[in-house]
Coordinates of C-alpha atoms in Angstrom, one line a residue:
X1 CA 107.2 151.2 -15.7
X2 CA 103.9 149.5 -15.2
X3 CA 102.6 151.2 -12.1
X4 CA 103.0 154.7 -13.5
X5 CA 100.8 154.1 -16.5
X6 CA 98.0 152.7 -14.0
X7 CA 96.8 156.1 -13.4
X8 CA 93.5 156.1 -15.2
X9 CA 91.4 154.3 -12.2
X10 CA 89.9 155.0 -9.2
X11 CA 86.2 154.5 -9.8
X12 CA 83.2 155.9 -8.2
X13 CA 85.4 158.2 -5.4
X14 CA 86.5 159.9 -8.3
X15 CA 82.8 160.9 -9.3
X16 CA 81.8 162.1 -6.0
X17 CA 84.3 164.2 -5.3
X18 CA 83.8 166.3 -8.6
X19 CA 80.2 167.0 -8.0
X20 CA 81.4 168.6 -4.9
X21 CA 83.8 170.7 -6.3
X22 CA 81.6 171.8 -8.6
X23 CA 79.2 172.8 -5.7
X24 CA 82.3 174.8 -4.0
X25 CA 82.6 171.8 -1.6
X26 CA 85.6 170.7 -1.5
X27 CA 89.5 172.4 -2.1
X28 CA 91.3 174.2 0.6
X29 CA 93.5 175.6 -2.6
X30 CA 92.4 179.4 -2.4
X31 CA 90.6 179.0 0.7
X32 CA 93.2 177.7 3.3
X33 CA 96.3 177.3 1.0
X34 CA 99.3 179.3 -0.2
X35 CA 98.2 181.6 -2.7
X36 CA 101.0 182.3 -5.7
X37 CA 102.7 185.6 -5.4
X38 CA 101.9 187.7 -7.7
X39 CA 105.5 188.4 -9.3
X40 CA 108.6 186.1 -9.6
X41 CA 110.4 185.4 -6.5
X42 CA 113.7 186.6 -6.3
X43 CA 117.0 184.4 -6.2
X44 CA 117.6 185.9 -2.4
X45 CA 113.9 184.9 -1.0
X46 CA 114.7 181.2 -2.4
X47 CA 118.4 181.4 -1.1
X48 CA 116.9 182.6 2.5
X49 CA 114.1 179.7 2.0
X50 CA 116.5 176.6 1.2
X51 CA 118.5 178.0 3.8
X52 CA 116.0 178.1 6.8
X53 CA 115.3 174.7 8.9
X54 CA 112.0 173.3 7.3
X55 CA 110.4 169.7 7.2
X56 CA 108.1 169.3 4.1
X57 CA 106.4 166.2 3.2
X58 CA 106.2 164.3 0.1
X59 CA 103.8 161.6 -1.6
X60 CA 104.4 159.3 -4.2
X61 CA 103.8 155.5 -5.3
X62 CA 107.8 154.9 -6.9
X63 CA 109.0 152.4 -4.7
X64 CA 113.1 154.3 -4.4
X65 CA 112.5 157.5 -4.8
X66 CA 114.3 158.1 -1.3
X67 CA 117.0 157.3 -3.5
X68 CA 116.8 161.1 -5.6
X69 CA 115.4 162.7 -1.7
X70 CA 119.1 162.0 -0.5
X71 CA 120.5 163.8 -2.9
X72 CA 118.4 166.7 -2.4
X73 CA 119.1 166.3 1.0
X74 CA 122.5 166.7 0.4
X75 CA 122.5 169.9 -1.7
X76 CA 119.9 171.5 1.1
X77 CA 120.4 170.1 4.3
X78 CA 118.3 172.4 6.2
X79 CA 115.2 170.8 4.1
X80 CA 114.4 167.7 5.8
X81 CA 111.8 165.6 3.7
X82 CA 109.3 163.3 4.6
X83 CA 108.1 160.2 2.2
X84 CA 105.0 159.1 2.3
X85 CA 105.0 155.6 -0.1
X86 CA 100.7 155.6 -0.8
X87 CA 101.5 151.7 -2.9
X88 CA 99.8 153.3 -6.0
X89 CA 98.4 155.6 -8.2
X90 CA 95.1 154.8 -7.7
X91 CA 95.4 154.8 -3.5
X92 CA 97.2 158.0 -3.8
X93 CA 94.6 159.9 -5.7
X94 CA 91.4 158.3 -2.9
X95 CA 93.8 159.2 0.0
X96 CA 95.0 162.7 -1.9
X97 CA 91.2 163.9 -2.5
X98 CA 90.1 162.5 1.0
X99 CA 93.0 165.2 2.8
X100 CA 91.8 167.9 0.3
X101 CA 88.5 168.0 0.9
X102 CA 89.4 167.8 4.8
X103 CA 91.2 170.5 4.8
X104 CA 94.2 168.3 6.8
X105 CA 97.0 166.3 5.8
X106 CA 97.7 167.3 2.6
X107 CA 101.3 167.1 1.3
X108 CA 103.4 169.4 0.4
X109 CA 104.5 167.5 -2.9
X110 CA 102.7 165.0 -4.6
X111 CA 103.4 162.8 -7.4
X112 CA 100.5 163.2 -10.0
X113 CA 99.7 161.6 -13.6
X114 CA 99.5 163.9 -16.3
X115 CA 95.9 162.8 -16.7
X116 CA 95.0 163.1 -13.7
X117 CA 96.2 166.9 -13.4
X118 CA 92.8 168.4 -14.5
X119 CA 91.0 166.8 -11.7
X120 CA 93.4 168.8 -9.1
X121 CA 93.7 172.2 -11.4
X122 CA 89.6 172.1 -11.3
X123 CA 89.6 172.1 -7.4
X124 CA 92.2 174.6 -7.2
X125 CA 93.9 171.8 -5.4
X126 CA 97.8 172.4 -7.0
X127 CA 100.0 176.0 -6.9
X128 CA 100.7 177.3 -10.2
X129 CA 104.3 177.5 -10.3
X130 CA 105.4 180.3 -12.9
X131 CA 106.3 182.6 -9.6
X132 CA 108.1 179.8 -8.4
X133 CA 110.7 179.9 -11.4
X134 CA 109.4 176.8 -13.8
X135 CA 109.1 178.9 -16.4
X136 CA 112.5 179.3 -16.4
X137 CA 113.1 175.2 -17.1
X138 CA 110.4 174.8 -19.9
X139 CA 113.1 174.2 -22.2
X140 CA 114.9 172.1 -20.6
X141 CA 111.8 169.2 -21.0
X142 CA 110.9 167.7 -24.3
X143 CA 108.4 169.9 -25.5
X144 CA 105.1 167.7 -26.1
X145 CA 106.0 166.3 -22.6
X146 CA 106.0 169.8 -21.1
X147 CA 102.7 170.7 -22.6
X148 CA 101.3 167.9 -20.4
X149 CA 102.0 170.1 -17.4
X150 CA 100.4 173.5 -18.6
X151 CA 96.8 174.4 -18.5
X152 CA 95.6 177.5 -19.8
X153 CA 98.8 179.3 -19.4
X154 CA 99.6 178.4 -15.8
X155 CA 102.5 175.6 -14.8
X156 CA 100.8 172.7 -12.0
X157 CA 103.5 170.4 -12.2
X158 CA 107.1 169.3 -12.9
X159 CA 107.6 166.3 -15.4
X160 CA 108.7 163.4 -14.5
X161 CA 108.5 160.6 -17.0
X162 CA 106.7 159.6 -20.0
X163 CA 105.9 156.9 -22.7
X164 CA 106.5 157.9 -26.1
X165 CA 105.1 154.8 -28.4
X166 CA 107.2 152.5 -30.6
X167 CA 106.9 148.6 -31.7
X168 CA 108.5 145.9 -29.6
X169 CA 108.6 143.1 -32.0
X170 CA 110.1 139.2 -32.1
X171 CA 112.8 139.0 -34.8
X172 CA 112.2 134.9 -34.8
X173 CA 108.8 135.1 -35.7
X174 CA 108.7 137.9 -38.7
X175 CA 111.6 136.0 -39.9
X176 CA 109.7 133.0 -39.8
X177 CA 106.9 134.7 -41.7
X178 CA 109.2 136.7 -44.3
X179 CA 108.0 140.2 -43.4
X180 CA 110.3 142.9 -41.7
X181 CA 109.3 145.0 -38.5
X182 CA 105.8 147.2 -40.2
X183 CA 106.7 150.7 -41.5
X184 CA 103.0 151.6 -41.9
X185 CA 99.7 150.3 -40.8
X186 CA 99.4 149.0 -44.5
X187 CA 101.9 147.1 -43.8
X188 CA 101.2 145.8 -40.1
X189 CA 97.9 144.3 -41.8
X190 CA 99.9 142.7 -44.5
X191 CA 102.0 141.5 -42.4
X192 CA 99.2 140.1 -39.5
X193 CA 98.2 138.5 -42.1
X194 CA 101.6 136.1 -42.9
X195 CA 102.2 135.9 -39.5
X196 CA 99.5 134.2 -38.6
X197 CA 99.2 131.5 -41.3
X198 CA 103.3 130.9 -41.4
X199 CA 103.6 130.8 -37.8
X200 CA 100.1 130.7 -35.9
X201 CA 100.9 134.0 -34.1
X202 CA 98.9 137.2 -34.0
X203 CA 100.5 140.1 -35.5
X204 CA 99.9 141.9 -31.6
X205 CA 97.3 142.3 -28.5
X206 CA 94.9 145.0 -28.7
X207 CA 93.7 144.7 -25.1
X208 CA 90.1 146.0 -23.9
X209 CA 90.9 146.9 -20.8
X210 CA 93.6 149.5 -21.7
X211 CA 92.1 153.0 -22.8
X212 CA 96.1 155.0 -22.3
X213 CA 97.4 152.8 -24.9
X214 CA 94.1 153.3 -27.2
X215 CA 94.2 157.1 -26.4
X216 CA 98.3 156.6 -27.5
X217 CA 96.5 155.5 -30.9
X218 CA 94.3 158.2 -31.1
X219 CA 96.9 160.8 -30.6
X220 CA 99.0 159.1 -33.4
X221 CA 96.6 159.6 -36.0
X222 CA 96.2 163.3 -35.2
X223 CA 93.0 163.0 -32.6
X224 CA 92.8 165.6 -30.2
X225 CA 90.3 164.1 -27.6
X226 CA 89.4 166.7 -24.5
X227 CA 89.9 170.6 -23.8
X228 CA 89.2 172.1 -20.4
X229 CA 89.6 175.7 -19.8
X230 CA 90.0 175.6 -16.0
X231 CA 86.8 176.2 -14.9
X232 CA 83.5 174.6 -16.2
X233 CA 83.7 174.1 -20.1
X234 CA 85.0 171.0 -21.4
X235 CA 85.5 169.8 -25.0
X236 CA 84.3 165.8 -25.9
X237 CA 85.6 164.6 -29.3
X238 CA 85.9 160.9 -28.5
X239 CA 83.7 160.1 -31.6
X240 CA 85.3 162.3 -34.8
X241 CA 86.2 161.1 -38.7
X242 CA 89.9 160.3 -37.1
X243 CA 88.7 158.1 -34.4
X244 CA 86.5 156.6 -36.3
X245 CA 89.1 155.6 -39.0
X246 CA 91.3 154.1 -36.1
X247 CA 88.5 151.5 -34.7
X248 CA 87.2 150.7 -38.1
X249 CA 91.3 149.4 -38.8
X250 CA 91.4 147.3 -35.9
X251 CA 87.9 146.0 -35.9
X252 CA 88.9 144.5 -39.6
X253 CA 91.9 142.8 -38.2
X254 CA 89.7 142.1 -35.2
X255 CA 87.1 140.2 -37.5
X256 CA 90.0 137.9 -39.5
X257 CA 90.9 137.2 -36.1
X258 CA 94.5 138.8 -36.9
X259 CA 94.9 140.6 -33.5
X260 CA 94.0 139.2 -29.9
X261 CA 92.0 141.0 -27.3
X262 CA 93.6 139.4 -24.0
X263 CA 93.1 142.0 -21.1
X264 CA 96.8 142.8 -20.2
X265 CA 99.1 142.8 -17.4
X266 CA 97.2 139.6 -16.8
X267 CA 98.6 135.8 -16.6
X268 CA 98.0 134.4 -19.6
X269 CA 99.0 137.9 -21.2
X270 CA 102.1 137.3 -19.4
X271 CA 102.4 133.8 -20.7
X272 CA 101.3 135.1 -24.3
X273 CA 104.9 137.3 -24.2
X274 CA 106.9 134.2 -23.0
X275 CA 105.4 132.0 -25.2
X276 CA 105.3 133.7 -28.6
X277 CA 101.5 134.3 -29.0
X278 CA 101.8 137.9 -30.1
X279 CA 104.6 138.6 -33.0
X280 CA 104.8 142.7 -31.8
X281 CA 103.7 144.7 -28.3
X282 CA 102.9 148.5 -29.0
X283 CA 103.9 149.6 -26.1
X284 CA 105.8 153.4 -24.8
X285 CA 109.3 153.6 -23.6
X286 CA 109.0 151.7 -20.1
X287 CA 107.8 148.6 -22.2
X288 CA 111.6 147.3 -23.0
X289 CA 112.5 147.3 -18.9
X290 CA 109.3 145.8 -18.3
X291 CA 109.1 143.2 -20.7
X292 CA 113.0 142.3 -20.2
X293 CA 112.0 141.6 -16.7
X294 CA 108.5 139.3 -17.6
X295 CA 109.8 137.0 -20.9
X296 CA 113.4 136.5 -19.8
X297 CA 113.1 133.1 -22.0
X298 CA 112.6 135.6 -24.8
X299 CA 116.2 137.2 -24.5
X300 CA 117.6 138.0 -27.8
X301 CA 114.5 138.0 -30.0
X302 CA 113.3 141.5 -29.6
X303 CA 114.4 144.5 -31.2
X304 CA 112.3 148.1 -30.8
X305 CA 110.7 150.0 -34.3
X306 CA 108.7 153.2 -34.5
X307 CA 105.3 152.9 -34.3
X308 CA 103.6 151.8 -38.0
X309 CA 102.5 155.2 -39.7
X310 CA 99.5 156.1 -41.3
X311 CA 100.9 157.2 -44.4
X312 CA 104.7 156.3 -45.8
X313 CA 107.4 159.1 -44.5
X314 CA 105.8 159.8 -41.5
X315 CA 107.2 159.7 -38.2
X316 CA 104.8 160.3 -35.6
X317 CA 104.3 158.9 -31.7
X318 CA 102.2 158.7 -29.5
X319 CA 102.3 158.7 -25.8
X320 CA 101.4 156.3 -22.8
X321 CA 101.3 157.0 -19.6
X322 CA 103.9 159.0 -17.4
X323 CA 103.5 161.5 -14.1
X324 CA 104.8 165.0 -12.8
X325 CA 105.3 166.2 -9.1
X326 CA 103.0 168.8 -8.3
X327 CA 103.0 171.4 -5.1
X328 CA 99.7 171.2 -3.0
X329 CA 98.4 174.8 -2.6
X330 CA 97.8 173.6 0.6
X331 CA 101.9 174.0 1.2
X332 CA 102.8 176.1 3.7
X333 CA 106.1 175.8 2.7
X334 CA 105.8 176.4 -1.3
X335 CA 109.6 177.5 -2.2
X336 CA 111.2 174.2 -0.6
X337 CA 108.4 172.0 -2.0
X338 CA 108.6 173.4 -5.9
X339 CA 112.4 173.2 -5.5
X340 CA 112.2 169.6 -4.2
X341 CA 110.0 169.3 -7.3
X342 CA 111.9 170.4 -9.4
X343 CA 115.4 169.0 -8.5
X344 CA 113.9 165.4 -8.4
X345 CA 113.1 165.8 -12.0
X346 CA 115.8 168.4 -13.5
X347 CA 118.9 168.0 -11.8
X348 CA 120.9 166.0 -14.0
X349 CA 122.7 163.8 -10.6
X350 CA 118.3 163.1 -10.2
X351 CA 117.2 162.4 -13.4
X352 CA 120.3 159.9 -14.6
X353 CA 119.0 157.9 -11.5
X354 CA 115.8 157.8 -12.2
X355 CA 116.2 156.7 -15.6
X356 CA 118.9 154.3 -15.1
X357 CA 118.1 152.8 -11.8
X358 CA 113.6 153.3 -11.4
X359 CA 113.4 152.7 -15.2
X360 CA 111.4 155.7 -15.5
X361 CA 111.8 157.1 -19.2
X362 CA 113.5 160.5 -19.2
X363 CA 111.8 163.8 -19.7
X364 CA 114.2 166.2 -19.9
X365 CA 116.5 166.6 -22.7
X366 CA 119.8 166.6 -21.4
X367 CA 118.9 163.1 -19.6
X368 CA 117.4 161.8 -23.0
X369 CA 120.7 162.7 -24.9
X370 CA 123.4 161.8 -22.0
X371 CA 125.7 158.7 -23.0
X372 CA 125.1 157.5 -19.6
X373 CA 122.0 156.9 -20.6
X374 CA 121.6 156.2 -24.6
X375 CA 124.7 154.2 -25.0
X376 CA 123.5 151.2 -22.7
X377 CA 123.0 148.1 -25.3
X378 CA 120.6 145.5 -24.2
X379 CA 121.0 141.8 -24.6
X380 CA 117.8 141.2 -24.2
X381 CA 117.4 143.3 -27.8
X382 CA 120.3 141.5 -29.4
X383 CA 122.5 144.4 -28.4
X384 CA 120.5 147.5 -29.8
X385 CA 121.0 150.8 -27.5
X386 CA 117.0 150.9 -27.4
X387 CA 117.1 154.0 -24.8
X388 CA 118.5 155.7 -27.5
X389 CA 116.0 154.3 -29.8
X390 CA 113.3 155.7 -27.9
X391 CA 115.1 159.0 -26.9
X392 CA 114.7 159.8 -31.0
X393 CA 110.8 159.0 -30.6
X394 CA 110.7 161.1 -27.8
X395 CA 110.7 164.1 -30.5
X396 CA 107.9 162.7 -32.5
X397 CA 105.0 162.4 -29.8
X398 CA 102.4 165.1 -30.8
X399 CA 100.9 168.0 -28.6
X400 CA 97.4 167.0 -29.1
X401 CA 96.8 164.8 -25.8
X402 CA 95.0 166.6 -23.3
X403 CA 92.1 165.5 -20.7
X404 CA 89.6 166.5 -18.7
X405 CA 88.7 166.8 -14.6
X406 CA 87.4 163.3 -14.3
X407 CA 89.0 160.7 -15.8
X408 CA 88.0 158.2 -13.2
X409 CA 84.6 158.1 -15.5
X410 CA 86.3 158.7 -18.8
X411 CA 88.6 155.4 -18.4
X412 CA 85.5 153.4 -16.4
X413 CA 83.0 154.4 -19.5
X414 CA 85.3 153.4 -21.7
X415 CA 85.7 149.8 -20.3
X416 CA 81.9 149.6 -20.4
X417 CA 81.5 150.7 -24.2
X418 CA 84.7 150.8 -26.5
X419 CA 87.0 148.4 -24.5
X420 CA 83.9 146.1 -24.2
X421 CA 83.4 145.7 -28.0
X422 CA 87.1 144.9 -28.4
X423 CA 87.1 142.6 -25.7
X424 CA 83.9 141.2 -27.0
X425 CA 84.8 141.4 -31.0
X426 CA 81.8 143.4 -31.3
X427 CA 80.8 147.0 -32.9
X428 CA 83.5 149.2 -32.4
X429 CA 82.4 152.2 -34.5
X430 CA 79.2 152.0 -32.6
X431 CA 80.7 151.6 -29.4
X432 CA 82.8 154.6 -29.8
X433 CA 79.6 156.5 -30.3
X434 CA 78.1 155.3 -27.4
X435 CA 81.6 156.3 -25.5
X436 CA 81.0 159.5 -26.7
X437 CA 77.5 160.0 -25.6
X438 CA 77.8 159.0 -22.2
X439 CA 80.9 161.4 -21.6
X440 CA 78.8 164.2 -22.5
X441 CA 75.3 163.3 -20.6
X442 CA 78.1 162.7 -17.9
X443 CA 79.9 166.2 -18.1
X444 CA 76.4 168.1 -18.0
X445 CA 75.3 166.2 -15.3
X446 CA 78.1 167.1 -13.3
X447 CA 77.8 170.4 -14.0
X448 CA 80.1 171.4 -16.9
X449 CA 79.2 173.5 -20.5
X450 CA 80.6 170.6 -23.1
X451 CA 81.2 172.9 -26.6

């Protein structure tokens, strides 16, 4: 779903409010907030909890999730829940810091990106939820999606969805070229390369202005970006041998002008889907929904592939976008707010909803494998069951994404140096150094050891 992967921007805000936190200015986590007990609440204090008259308040950008706050209602109607709709991802997060740092207003639940986590977990700003019982449904979550929600051995956040990576590709126009859908990035070259002077299409978009989907890349070829420890250390690898071996395969088909660079989620990107100007879109699980709903002259043509692999065999992912619910340690009421969390986005009644109604791609296993879910065929896709395509790439997405407390900067720098030379056809390699070098001077500036 396109507003859920828009969770990399927020600009300067972003900036300022780090340096305070770093300056103990800001966070009323251990200060003013609900501190995590010590030892795992028993079954009786959460009976007594669900079971006493409480209001609790709840942020977040999906447009009907009221829908899954009914049903919750239902199961505990003593817990009366409050939704506060913020529009976006991006408003959320200005309006989200701004009550922080006040001290006032701050939700008791609020939907979060799992890039955006770090910045919270580094102003003590979220409750760690082991106490709480999520330990207890690790497994029930795909596994690289749960490491999203885990820093340094404490639980911040619930999954909600994600974007594992495949290939959305037009059967009309490789047929027209005589290649099949690429099973390796040897073979997506091959193939831009027919498709282009058979039919006059490129082979896909590599947009500039989209650093998830270029981190989804990354991550594919076994790139392992960030670390943060929690407190003041973080590790910068944008620039490294595998990185460097990604840019250097896109700038070639960048150069024989094999692959366009339209910014997307614009018009004419739009109009490129319609009107057959890009042969493929690399794109993660909400893509099918999403481009069903924006090429509906397109119906039929598309079918859904894994992403190419770097060598022949393999069958590896990578992710793109997707957000948890994480409990404010502001929360006064922390055992009805982690089990709102946690029913929205584990309770199978929930999570069936969300995925067949929001279009927000499952994260937990039993909603990934349910026939209410993977048997839906799509005529859009010539009748494949493409959830269930996409439930099997689930499985293959690596644990190697992580990020750091501000990735306003991270996403804005990189528009400035690596999405700039894409958009601009210029020196990618160099760019990524460049990327790589203001991160650091950035980090250290800000206050924080970068090993």
């Amino acid at each position: 779903m396109r507003n859920l992967r828009r969770t990399t921007m927020a600009g300067a805000a972003g900036a300022t409010s780090l340096v305070l936190a770093l300056t103990g200015c800001s966070s009323s986590g251990d200060g003013n907030g609900t501190k995590a007990p010590a030892k795992a609440l028993t079954q009786s204090e959460i009976d007594k909890a669900m079971d006493t008259p409480t209001t609790i308040t709840f942020w977040s950008w999906l447009p009907n999730i009221q829908d899954q706050i009914d049903l919750f209602e239902k199961k505990y109607p003593k817990i009366k829940v409050v939704l506060v709709n913020q529009g976006d991802a991006s408003a959320q997060y200005v309006k989200l810091r701004a009550a922080v740092k006040a001290g006032q207003g701050v939700p008791d639940v609020a939907q979060v990106g799992y890039d955006y986590l770090p910045s919270f977990t580094q102003t003590k700003s979220l409750l760690e939820l082991t106490p709480y019982g999520a330990d207890k449904i690790a497994s029930d979550f795909v596994p690289g999606v749960w490491s999203q929600v885990v820093q340094n051995g404490g639980i911040y956040a619930v999954p909600q969805d994600s974007g594992p990576m495949g290939t959305l590709y037009r059967t009309d126009i490789l047929s027209k070229a005589g290649v099949d859908a690429p099973a390796t990035w040897a073979d997506f070259a091959t193939a831009a390369q027919e498709v282009k002077s058979k039919t006059g299409a490129y082979i896909t978009n590599l947009p500039g202005n989209d650093m998830p989907q270029t981190l989804g890349f990354f991550s594919q070829a076994g790139a392992s970006l960030f670390t943060y420890d929690g407190k003041t250390t973080v590790g910068i690898n944008v620039d490294n041998d595998v990185t460097q071996k990604v840019v250097a395969y896109w700038q070639d088909l960048i150069q024989k002008d094999l692959v366009s660079t339209d910014p997307d989620f614009t018009d004419a990107w739009y109009q490129g889907l319609s009107r057959g100007k890009y042969a493929t879109w690399l794109t993660a699980a909400w893509g099918p929904t999403f481009l069903a709903g924006s090429a509906k002259n397109t119906s039929g043509a598309w079918r859904a592939a894994t992403l190419p692999q770097w060598s022949a065999g393999q069958n590896v992912s990578g992710n793109w976008g997707g957000s948890s619910d994480a409990v404010m340690a502001a929360t006064k009421n922390p055992i009805p707010a982690y089990e709102l969390a946690k029913f929205i986005n584990n309770d199978p009644s929930s999570t069936i909803e969300l995925a067949n109604k929001q279009s927000l791609y499952p994260t937990t296993i039993s909603t990934l494998s349910s026939p209410a879910f993977t048997d839906a065929k799509s005529d859009f896709y010539g009748g494949q069951q493409v959830n269930k395509f996409f439930a099997d790439v689930s499985s293959t997405v690596p644990q190697n994404q992580k990020y750091v407390p501000f990735e306003d900067y991270v996403n804005s720098s990189y528009n400035d140096t690596l999405g700039k030379a894409i958009a601009d056809h210029g020196d990618l390699k160099a760019a990524l150094s460049a990327w790589q070098q203001q991160l650091v001077t950035y980090a250290k500036q800000q206050g924080f050891s970068v090993k």
